[in-house]
Short mmCIF file of C-alpha atoms in Angstrom, two decimals:
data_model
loop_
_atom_site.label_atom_id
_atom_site.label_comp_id
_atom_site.label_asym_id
_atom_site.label_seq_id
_atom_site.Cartn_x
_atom_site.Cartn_y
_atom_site.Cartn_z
CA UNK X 1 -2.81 -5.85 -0.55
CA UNK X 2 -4.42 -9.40 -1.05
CA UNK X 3 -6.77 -10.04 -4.27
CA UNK X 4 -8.68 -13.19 -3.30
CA UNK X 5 -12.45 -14.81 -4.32
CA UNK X 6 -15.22 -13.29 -1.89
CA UNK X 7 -17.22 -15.83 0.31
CA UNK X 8 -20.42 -15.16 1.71
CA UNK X 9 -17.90 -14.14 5.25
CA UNK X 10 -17.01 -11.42 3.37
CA UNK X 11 -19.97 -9.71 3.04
CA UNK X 12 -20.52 -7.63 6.20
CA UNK X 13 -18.00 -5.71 5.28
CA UNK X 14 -18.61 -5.49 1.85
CA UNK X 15 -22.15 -4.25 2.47
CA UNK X 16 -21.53 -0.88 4.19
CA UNK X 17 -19.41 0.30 1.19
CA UNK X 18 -21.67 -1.19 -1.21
CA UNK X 19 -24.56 0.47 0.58
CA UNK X 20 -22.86 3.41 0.37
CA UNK X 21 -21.93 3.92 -2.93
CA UNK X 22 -25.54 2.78 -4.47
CA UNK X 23 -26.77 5.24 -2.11
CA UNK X 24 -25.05 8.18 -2.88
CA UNK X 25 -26.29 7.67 -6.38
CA UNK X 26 -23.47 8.98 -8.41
CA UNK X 27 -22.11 5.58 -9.99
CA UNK X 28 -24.05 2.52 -9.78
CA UNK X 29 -28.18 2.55 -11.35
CA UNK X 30 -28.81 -0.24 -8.50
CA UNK X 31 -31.87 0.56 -6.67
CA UNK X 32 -31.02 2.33 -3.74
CA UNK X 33 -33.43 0.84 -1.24
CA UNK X 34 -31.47 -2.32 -1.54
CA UNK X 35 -31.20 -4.44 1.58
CA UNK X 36 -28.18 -6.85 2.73
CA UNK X 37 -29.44 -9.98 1.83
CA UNK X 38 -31.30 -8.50 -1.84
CA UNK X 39 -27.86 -6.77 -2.58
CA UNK X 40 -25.83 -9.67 -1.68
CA UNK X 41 -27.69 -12.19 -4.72
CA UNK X 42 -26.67 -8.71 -7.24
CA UNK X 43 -22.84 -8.81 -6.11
CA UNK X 44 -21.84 -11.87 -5.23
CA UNK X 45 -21.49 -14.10 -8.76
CA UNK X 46 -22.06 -17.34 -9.05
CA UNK X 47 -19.60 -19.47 -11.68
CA UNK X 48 -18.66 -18.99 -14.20
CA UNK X 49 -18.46 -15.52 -12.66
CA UNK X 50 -16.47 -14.33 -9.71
CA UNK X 51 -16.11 -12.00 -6.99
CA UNK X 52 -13.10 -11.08 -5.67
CA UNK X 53 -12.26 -8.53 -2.81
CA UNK X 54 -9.10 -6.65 -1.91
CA UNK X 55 -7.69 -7.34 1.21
CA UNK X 56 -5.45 -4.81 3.35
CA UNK X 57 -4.76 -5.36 7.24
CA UNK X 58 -7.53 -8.01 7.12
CA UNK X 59 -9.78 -4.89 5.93
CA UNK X 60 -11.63 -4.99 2.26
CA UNK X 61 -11.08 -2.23 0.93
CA UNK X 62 -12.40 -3.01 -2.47
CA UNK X 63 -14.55 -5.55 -4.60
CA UNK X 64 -15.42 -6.71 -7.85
CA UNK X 65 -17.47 -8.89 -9.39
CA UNK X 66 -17.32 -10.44 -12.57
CA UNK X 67 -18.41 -12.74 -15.26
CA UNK X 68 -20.23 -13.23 -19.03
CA UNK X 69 -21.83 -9.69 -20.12
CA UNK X 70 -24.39 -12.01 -21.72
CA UNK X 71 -25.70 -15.40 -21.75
CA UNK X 72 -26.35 -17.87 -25.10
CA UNK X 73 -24.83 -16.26 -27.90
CA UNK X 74 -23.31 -13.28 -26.01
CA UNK X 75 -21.10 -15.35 -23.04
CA UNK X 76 -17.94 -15.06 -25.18
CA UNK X 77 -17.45 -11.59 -23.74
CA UNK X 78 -17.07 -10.86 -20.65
CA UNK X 79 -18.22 -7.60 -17.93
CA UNK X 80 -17.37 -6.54 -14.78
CA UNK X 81 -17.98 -3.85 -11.98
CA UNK X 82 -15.68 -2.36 -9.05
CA UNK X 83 -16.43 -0.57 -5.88
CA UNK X 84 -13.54 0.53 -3.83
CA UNK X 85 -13.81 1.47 -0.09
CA UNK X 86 -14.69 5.66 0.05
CA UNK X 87 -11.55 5.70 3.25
CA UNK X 88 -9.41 3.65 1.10
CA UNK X 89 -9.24 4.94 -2.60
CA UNK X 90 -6.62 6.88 -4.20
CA UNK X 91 -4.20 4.10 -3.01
CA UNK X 92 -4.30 2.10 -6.39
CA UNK X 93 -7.07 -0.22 -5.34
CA UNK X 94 -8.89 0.38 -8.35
CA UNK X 95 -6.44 -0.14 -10.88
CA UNK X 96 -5.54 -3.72 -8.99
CA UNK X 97 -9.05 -4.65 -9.32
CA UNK X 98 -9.09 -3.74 -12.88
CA UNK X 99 -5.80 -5.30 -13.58
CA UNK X 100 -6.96 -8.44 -11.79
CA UNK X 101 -10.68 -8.65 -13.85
CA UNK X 102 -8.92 -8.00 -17.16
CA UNK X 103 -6.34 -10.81 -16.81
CA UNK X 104 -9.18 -13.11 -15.18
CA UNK X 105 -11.34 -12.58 -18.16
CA UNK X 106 -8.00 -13.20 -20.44
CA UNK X 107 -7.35 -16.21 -18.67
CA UNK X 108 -10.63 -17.80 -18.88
CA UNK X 109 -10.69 -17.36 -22.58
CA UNK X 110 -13.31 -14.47 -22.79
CA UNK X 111 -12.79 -12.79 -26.07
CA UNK X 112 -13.33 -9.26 -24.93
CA UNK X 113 -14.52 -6.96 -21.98
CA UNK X 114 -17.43 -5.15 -22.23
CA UNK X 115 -18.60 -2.44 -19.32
CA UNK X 116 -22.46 -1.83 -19.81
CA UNK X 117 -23.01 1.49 -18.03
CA UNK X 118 -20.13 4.02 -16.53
CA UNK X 119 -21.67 6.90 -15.60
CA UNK X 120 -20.02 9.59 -17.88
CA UNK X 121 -19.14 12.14 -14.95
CA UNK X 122 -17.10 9.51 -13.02
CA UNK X 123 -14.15 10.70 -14.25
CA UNK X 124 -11.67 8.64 -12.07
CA UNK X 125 -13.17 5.82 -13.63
CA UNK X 126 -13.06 6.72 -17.11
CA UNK X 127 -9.53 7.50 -16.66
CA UNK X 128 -8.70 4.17 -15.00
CA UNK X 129 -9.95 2.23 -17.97
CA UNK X 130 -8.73 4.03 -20.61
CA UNK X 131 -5.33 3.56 -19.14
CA UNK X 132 -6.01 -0.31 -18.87
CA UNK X 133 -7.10 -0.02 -22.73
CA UNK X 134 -10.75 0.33 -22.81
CA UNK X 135 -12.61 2.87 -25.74
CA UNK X 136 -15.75 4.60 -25.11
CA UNK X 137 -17.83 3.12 -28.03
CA UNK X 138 -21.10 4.98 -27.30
CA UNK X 139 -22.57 7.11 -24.70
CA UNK X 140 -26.45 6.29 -24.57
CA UNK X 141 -27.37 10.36 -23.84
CA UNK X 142 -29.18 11.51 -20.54
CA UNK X 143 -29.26 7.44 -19.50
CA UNK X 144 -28.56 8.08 -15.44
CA UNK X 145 -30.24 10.04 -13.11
CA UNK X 146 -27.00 11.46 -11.13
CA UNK X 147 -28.21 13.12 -8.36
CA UNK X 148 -26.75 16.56 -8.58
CA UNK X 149 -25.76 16.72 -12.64
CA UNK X 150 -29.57 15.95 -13.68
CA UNK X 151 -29.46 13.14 -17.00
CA UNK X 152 -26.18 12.49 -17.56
CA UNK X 153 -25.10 9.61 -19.95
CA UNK X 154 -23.90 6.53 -19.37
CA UNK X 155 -20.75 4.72 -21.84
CA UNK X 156 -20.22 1.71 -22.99
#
């Protein structure tokens, strides 16, 4: 598997998994009536942000985008989100991703990573980043609207 920056080729095939995933409702608080092109200005970062996507048998299988939580004051620290591929996950695509934001935002001389909003009933990804070394700081209570739990909270 290839971890490379996402062009604007890349997209089509982003966009059905991305589509996916907001639709189901179950991780991401994008709206879900999202078209290509509308979606496409929300994933794709411009600098000093980046997308990347993961890359197996000239398939993505994954993306990620990321870049300063904040502007001004806050740009020191930085944010990112993943989406891996329904087909293609439990194959370590996740972790790469993660792996591959944390020492991006390392190696651009972020002080810190920050995620905003992980919906407290995805599991997998809880997991994932407490392995890579994240904390769950706060849980805002009854924040997401998860489509078969009711309110659920979201962490930071």
């Amino acid at each position: 598997m290839l971890i490379r920056p996402a062009n604007h080729d890349d997209w089509p095939q982003i966009w059905p998994f991305f589509d996916s995933i907001v639709r189901d409702g179950r991780t991401y608080a994008y709206p879900d009536d999202l078209d290509m092109a509308s979606a496409e200005g929300l994933w794709m970062e411009a600098p000093p942000g980046l997308t990347v996507v993961a890359v197996d048998d000239h398939q993505v299988v994954g993306s990620a985008k990321m870049g300063p939580n904040r502007g001004g004051r806050g740009a020191h620290i930085a944010t990112a989100s993943f989406m891996v591929r329904p087909e293609a996950r439990s194959r370590g695509i996740g972790r790469a991703l993660g792996e591959f934001a944390v020492g991006w935002a390392r190696d651009s001389g972020y002080h810190a990573m920050q995620f905003n909003a992980v919906v407290e009933t995805n599991t997998t990804a809880v997991r994932l980043w407490e392995s890579l070394g994240f904390d769950v700081l706060a849980t805002v209570p009854e924040a997401f609207d998860h489509p078969t739990e009711g309110l659920v909270g979201l962490h930071l």
